[in-house]
GROMACS .gro file of C-alpha atoms in nm:
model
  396
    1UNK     CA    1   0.000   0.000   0.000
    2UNK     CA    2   0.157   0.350  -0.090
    3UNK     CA    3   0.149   0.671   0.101
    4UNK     CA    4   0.155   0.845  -0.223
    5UNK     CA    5  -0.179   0.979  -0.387
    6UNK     CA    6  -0.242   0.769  -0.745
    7UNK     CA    7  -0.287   1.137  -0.919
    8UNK     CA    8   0.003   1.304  -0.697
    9UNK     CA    9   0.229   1.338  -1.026
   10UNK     CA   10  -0.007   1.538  -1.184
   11UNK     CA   11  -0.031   1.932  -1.189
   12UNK     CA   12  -0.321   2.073  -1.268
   13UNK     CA   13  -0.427   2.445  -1.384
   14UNK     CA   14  -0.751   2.535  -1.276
   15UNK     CA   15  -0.921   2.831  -1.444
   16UNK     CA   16  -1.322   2.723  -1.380
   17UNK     CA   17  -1.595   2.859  -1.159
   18UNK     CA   18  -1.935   2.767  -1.110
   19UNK     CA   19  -2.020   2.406  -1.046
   20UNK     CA   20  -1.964   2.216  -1.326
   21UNK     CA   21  -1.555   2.325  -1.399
   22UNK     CA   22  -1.487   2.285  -1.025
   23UNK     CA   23  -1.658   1.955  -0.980
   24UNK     CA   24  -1.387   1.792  -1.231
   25UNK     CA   25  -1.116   1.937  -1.108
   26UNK     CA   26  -1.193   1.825  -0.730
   27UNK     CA   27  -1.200   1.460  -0.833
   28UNK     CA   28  -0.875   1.517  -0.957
   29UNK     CA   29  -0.708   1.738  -0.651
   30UNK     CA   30  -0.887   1.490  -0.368
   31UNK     CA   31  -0.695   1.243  -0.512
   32UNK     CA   32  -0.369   1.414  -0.484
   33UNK     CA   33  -0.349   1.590  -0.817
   34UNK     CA   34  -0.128   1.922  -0.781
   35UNK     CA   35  -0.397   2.217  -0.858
   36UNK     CA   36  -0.336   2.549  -0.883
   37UNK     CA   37  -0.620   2.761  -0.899
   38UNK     CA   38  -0.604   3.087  -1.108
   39UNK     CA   39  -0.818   3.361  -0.990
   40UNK     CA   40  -0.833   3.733  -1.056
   41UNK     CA   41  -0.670   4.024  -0.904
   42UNK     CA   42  -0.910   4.073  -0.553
   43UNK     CA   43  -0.943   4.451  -0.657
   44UNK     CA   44  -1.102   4.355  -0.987
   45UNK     CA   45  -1.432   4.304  -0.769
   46UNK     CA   46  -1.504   3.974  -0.903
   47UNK     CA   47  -1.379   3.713  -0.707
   48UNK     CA   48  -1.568   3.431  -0.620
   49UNK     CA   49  -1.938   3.529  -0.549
   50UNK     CA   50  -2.217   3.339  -0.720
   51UNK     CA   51  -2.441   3.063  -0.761
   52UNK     CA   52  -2.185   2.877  -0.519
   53UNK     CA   53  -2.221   3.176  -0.264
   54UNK     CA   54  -1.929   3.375  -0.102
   55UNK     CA   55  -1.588   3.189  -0.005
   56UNK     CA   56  -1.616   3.107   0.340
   57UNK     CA   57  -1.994   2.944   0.254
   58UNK     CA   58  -2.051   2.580   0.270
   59UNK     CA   59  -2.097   2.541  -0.128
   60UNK     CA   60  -1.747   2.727  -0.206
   61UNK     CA   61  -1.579   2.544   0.082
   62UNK     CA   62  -1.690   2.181  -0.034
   63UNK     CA   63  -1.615   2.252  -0.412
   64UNK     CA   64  -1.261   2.415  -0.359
   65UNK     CA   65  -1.035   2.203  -0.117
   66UNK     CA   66  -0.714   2.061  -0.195
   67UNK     CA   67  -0.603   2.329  -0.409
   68UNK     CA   68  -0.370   2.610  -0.379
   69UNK     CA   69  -0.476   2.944  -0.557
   70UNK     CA   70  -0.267   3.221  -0.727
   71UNK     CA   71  -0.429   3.544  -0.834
   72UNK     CA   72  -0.320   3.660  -1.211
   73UNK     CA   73  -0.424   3.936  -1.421
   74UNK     CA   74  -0.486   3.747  -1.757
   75UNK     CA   75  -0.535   4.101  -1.944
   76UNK     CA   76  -0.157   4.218  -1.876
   77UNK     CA   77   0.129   4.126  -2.054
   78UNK     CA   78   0.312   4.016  -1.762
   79UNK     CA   79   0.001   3.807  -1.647
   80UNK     CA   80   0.037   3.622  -1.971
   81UNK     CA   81   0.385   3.549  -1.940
   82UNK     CA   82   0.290   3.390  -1.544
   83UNK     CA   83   0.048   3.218  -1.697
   84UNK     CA   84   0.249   3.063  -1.963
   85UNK     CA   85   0.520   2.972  -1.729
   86UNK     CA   86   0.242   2.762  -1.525
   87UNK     CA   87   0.140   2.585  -1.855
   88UNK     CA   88   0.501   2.499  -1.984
   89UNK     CA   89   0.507   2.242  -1.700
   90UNK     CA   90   0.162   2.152  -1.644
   91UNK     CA   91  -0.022   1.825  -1.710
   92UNK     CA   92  -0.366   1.915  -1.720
   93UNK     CA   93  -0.557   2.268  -1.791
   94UNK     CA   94  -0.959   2.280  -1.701
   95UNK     CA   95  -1.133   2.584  -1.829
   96UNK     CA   96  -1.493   2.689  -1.913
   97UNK     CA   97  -1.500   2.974  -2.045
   98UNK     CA   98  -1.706   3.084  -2.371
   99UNK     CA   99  -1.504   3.000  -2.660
  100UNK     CA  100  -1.516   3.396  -2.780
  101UNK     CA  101  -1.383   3.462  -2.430
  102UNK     CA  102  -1.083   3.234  -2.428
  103UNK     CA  103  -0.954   3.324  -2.753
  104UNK     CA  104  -0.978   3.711  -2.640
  105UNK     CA  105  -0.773   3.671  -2.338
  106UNK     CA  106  -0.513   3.397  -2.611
  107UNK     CA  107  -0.540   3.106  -2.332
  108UNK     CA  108  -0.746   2.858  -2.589
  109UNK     CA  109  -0.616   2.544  -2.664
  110UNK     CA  110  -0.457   2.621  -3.013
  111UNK     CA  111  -0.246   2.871  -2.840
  112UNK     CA  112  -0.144   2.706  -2.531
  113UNK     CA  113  -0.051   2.347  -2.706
  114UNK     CA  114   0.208   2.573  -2.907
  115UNK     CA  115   0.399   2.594  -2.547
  116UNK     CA  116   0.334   2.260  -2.429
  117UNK     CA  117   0.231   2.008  -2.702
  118UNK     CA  118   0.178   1.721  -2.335
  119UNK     CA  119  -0.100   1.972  -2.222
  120UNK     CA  120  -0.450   1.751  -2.168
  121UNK     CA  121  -0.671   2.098  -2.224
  122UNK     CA  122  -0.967   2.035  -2.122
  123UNK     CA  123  -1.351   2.247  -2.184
  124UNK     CA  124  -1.651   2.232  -2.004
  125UNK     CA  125  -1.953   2.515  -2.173
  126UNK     CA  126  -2.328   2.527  -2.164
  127UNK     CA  127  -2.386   2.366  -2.539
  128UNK     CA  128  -2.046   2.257  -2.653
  129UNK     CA  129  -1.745   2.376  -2.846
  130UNK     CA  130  -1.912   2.457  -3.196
  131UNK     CA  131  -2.244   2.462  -3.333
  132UNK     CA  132  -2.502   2.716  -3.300
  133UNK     CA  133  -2.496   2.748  -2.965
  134UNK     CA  134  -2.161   2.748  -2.835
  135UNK     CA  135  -2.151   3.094  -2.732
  136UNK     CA  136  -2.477   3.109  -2.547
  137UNK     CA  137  -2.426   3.116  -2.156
  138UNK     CA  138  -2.596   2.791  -2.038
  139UNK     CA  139  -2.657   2.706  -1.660
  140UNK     CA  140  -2.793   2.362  -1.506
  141UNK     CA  141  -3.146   2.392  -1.517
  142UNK     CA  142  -3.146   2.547  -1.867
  143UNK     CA  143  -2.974   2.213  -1.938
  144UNK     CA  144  -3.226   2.034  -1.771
  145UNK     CA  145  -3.493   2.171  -1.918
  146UNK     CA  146  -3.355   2.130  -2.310
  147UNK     CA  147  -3.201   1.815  -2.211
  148UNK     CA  148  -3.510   1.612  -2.151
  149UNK     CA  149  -3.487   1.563  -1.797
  150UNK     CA  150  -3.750   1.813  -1.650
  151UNK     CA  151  -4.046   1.671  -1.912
  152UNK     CA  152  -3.989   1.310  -1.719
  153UNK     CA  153  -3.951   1.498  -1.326
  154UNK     CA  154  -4.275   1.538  -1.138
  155UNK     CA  155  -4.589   1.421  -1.087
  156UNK     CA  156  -4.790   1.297  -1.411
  157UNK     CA  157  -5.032   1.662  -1.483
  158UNK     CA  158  -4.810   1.910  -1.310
  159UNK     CA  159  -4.595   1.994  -1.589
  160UNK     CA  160  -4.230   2.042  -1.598
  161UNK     CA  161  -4.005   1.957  -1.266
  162UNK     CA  162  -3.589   2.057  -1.196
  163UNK     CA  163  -3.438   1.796  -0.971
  164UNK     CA  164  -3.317   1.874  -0.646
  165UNK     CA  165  -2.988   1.889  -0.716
  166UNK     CA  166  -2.740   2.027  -1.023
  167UNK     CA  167  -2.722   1.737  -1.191
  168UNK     CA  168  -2.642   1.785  -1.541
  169UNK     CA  169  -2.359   2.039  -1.354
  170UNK     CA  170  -2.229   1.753  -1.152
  171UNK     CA  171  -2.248   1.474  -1.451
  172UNK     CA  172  -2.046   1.726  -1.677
  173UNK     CA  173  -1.773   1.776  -1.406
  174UNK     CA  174  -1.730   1.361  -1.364
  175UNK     CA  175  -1.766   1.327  -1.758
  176UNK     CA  176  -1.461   1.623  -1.800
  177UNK     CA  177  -1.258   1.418  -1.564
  178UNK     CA  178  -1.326   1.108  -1.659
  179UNK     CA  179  -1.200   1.207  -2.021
  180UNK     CA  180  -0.912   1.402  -1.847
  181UNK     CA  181  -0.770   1.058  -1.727
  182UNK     CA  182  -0.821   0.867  -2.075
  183UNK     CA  183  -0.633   1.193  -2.246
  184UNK     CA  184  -0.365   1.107  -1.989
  185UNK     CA  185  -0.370   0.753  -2.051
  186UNK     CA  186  -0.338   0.805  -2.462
  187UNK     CA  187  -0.044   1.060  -2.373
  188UNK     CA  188   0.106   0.735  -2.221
  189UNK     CA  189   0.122   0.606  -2.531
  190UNK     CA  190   0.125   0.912  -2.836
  191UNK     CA  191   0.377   1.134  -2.616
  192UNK     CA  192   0.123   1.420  -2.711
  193UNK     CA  193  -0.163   1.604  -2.520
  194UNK     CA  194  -0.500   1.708  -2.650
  195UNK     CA  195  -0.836   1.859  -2.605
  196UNK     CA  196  -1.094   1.704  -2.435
  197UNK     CA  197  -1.465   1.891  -2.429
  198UNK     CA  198  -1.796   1.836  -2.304
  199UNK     CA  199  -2.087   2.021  -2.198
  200UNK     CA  200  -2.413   2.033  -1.942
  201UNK     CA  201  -2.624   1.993  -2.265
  202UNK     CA  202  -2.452   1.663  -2.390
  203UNK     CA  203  -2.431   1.543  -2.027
  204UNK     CA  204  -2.745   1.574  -1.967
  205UNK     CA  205  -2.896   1.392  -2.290
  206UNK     CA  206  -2.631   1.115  -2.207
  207UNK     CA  207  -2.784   1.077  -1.847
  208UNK     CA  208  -3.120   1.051  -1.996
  209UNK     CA  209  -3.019   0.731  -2.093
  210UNK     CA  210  -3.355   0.462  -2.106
  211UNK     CA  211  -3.555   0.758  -2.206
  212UNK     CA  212  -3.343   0.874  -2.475
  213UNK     CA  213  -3.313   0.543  -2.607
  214UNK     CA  214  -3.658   0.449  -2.569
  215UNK     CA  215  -3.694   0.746  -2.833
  216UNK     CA  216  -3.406   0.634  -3.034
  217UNK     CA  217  -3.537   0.297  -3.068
  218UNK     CA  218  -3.903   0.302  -3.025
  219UNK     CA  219  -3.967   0.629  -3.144
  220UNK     CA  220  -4.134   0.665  -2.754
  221UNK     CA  221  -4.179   0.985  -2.591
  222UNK     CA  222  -4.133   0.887  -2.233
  223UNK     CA  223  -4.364   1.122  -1.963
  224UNK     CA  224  -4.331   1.209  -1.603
  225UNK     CA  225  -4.429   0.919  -1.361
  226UNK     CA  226  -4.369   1.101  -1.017
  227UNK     CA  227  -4.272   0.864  -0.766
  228UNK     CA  228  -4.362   0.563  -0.960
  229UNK     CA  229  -4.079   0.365  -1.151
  230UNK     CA  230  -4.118   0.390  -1.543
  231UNK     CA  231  -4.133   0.044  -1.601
  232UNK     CA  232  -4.077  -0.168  -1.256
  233UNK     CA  233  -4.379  -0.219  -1.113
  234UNK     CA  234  -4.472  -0.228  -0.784
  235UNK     CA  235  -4.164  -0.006  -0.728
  236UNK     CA  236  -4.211   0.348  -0.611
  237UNK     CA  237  -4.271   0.590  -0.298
  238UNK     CA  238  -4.516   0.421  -0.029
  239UNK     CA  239  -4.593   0.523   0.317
  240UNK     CA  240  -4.619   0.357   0.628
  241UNK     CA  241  -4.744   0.476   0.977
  242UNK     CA  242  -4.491   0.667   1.042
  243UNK     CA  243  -4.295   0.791   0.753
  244UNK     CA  244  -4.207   0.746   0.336
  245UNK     CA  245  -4.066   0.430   0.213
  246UNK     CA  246  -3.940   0.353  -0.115
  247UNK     CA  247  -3.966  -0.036  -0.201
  248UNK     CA  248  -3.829  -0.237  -0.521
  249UNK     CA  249  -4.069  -0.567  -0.546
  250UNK     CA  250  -4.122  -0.556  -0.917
  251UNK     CA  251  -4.027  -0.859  -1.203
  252UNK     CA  252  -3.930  -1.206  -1.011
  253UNK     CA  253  -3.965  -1.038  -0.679
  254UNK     CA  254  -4.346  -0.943  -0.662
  255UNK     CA  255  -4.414  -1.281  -0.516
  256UNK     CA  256  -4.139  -1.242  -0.261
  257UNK     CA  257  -4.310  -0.915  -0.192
  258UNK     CA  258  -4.655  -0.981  -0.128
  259UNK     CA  259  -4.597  -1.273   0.034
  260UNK     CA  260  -4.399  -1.070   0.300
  261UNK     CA  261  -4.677  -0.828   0.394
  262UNK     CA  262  -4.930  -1.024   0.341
  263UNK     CA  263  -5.097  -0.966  -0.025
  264UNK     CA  264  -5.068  -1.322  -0.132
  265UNK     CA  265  -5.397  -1.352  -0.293
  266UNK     CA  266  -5.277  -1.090  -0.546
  267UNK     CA  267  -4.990  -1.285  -0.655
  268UNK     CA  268  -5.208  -1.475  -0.908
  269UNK     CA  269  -5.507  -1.266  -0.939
  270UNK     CA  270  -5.585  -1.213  -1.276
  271UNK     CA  271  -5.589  -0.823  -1.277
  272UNK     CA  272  -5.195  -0.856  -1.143
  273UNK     CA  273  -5.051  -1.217  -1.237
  274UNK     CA  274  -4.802  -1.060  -1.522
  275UNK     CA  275  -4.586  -0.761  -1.583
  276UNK     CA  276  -4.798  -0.591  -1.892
  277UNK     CA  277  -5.088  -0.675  -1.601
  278UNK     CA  278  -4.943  -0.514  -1.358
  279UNK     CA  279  -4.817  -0.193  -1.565
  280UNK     CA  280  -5.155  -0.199  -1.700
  281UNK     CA  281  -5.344  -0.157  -1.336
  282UNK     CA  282  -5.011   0.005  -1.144
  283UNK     CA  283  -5.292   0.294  -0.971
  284UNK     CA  284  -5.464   0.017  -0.857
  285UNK     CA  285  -5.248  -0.202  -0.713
  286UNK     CA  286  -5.051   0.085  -0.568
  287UNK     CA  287  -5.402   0.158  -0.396
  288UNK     CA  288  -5.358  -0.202  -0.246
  289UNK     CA  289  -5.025  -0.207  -0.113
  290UNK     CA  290  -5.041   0.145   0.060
  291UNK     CA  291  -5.363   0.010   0.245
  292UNK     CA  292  -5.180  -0.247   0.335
  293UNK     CA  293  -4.846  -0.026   0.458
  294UNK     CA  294  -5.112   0.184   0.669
  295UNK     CA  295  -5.106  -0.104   0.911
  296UNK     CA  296  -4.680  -0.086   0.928
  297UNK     CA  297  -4.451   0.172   1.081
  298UNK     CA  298  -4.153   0.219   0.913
  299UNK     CA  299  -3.931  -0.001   1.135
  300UNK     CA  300  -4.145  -0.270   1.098
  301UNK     CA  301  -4.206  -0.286   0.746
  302UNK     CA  302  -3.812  -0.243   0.683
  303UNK     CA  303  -3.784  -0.538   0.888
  304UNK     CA  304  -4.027  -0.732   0.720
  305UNK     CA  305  -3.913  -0.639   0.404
  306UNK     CA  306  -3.553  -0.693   0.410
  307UNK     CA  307  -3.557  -1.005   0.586
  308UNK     CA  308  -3.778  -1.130   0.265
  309UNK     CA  309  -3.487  -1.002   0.053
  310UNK     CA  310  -3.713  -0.747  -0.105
  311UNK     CA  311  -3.547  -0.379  -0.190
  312UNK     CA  312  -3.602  -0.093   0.034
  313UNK     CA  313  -3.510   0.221   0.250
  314UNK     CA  314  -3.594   0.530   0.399
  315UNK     CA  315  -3.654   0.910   0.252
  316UNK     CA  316  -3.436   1.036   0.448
  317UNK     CA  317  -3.333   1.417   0.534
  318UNK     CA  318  -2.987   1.542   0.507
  319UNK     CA  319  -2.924   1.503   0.867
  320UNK     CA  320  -3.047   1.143   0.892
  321UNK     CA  321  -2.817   1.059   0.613
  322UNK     CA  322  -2.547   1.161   0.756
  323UNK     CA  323  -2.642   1.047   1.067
  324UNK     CA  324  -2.673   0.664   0.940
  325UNK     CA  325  -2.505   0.388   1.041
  326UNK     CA  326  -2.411   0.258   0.675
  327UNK     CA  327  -2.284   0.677   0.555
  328UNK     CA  328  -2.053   0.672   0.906
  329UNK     CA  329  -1.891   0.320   0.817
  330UNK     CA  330  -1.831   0.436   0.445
  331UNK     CA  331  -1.696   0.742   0.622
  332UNK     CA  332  -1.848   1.032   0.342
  333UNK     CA  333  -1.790   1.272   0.558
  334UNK     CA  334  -1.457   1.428   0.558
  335UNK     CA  335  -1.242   1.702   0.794
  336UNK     CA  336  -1.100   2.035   0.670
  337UNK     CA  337  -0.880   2.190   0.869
  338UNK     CA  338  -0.914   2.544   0.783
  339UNK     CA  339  -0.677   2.809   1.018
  340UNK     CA  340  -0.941   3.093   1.009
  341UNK     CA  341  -1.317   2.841   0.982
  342UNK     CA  342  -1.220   2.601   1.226
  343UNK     CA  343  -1.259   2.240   1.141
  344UNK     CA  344  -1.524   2.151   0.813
  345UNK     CA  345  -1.709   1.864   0.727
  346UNK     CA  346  -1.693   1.819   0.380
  347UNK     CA  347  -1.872   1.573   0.143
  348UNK     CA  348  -1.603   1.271   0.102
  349UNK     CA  349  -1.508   1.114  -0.255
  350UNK     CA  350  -1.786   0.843  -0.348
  351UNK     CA  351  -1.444   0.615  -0.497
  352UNK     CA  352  -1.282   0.386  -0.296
  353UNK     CA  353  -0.949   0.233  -0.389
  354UNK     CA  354  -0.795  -0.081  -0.201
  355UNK     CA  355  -0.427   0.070  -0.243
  356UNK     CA  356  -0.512   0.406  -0.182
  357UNK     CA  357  -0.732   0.455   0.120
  358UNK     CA  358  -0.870   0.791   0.148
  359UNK     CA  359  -0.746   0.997   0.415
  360UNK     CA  360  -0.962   1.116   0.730
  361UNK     CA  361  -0.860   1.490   0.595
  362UNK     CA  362  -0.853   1.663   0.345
  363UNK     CA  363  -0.479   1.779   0.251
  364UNK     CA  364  -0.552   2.113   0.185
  365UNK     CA  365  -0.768   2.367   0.255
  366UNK     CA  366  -0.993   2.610   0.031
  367UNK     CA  367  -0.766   2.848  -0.029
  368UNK     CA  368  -0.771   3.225   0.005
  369UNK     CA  369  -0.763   3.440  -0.325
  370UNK     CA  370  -0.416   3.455  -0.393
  371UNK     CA  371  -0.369   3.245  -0.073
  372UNK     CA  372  -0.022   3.092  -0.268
  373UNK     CA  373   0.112   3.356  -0.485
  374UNK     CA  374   0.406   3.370  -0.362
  375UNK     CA  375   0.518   3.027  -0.280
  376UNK     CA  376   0.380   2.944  -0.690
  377UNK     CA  377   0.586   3.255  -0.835
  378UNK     CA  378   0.881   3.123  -0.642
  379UNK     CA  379   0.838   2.773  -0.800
  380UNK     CA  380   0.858   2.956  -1.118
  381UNK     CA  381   1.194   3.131  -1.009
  382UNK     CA  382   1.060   3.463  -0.943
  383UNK     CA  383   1.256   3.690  -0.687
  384UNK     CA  384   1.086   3.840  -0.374
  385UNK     CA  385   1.145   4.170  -0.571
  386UNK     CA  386   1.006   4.054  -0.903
  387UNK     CA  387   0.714   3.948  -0.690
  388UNK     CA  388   0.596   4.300  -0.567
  389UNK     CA  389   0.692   4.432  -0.901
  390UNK     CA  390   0.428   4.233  -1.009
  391UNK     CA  391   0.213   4.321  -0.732
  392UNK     CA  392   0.283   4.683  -0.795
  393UNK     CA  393   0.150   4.679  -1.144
  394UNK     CA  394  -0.165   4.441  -1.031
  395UNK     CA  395  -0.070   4.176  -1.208
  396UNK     CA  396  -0.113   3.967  -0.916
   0.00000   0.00000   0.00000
């Protein structure tokens, strides 16, 4: 087993904001990847204050750790020249800026492979890299909406419904890094970097995945189905005494199911004795087994249920999540030792590798703007005096 990180020999330039840039660069840097983060000048008023909230928030905390963060005027000539310096001997760039943008400021990837042809560059933007609508600003539910995924979220009537979380945000960031790594593999082999791209639009048809293909295939326009699975059936949202359930006992399982609470006449009643049956009457035989549950608390029924190997658990709140036996044994909650916050509880990495055990901390903290200008520039082989020449000019 090594002490060493598996992405520790990577360095990493980190030029994103938002969600989606930030998310794939933290699955590299929690697993030991050498970020630096480039931010602006603090006087240029905008640093760091958005959709993620302010820096010492939760959101900004949990999205930023194990990075160290340089401030760099990208607009001056000596800025450029920083900047360049940090690419010559980088592995990895992550960027999402409009492509108009980064060929204003000359940091797109035609430009930077001409310094170091190893660079993985890699994109994350709203629509993608060319088209029609690679210039339009694109945020996660805008993606959700023109993805697909909204038209299938809710209850069947209400109309359109975001998820509760960021997803298609989220599913770019692991999709970026993801590619990242298979750049880096191919590098392994060709010597040479390249550009890898994706965007919340793509991600998001890609997660639609059964529904787009039902499409594809079928020519099927799938609809919302609330809390109901789209095709197992019974599987879904129930409720007993007490609280909300969710319970799998669809396919080769439904006898299992009802014999467990007590439905058997049902298993061969001729209204629910096949699948198509079943899908055909799901209303009413969901009628049936929440009757049924009305007699159960939640403890109970769980009890019932899982000792007849039938599929279920809990809706649980944030706090009862964490507060769950199974979340404290798989240890997804991690400590940040911040000097100025105190101590953080951070969301832990959902990977788990037998050689490389994740550590109880995090290694670094979220940085302050500009937190490790210094101790970057001096990497580079910049004097103390060079340094607050720079900082003179606000360059840095």
């Amino acid at each position: 087993m090594s002490d060493t990180m598996p992405l520790s020999r990577f360095r990493v330039i980190d030029m994103t904001q938002a969600r989606a840039g930030p998310t794939a660069v933290r699955l590299m840097a929690d697993w030991g990847a050498d970020v630096i983060l480039i931010e602006p000048p603090l006087d240029t008023g905008k640093n760091r204050a958005g959709l993620t909230g302010t820096r010492h928030e939760f959101d900004f905390q949990n999205l930023h750790r194990n990075k160290r963060s340089i401030t760099l005027n990208l607009k001056t000539e000596e800025g450029k020249e920083v900047f360049f310096k940090l690419v010559k001997d980088a592995d990895v760039l992550i960027e999402n800026y409009r492509s108009t943008v980064k060929h204003k400021l000359g940091v797109d990837y035609e430009t930077v492979r001409k310094v170091n042809p190893r660079l993985v560059y890699a994109s994350i933007s709203g629509f993608g890299q060319s088209g029609p609508y690679n210039n339009r600003h694109g945020v996660d539910q805008i993606a959700q909406g023109m993805g697909g995924l909204m038209s299938v979220t809710g209850e069947p009537g209400s109309g359109p419904m975001r998820v509760g979380v960021p997803i298609s945000d989220l599913c770019a960031g692991m999709f970026l890094a993801h590619g990242v790594l298979m750049a880096l593999l191919d590098r392994e082999v060709t010597g040479e970097g390249q550009w890898v791209h994706t965007s919340l639009l793509e991600s998001m048809i890609n997660m639609m995945d059964l529904h787009a293909a039902r499409w594809l295939v079928k020519g099927e326009v799938s609809k919302s189905a609330g809390n109901n699975h789209p095709t197992g059936i019974p599987m879904g949202l129930f409720k007993a005494k007490d609280a909300h359930i969710v319970v799998a006992g669809s396919g080769n399982l439904y006898p299992r199911f009802c014999k467990a609470v007590g439905l058997e006449e049902f298993i061969d009643h001729p209204d629910y004795d096949t699948v198509d049956k079943r899908s055909n009457n799901r209303d009413a035989l969901n009628e049936i087994i929440q009757n049924k549950f009305n007699e159960f608390t939640l403890a109970e029924l769980t009890e019932i249920l899982i000792e007849a190997g039938v599929p279920c658990g809990p809706v649980n709140t944030l706090d009862q999540v964490f507060d769950n036996p199974q979340v404290k044994h798989l240890k997804m909650s991690r400590t940040q030792e911040h000097p100025t916050l105190g101590d953080l509880d951070l969301v832990g990495s959902a990977i788990n590798l037998s050689n490389a055990p994740k550590p109880d901390t995090f290694k670094r903290h979220t940085p302050e703007a500009g937190e490790h200008t210094a101790e970057i520039l001096g990497e580079l082989g910049y004097s103390t005096d060079a340094i607050e020449e720079l900082q003179g000019k606000k360059v840095i």
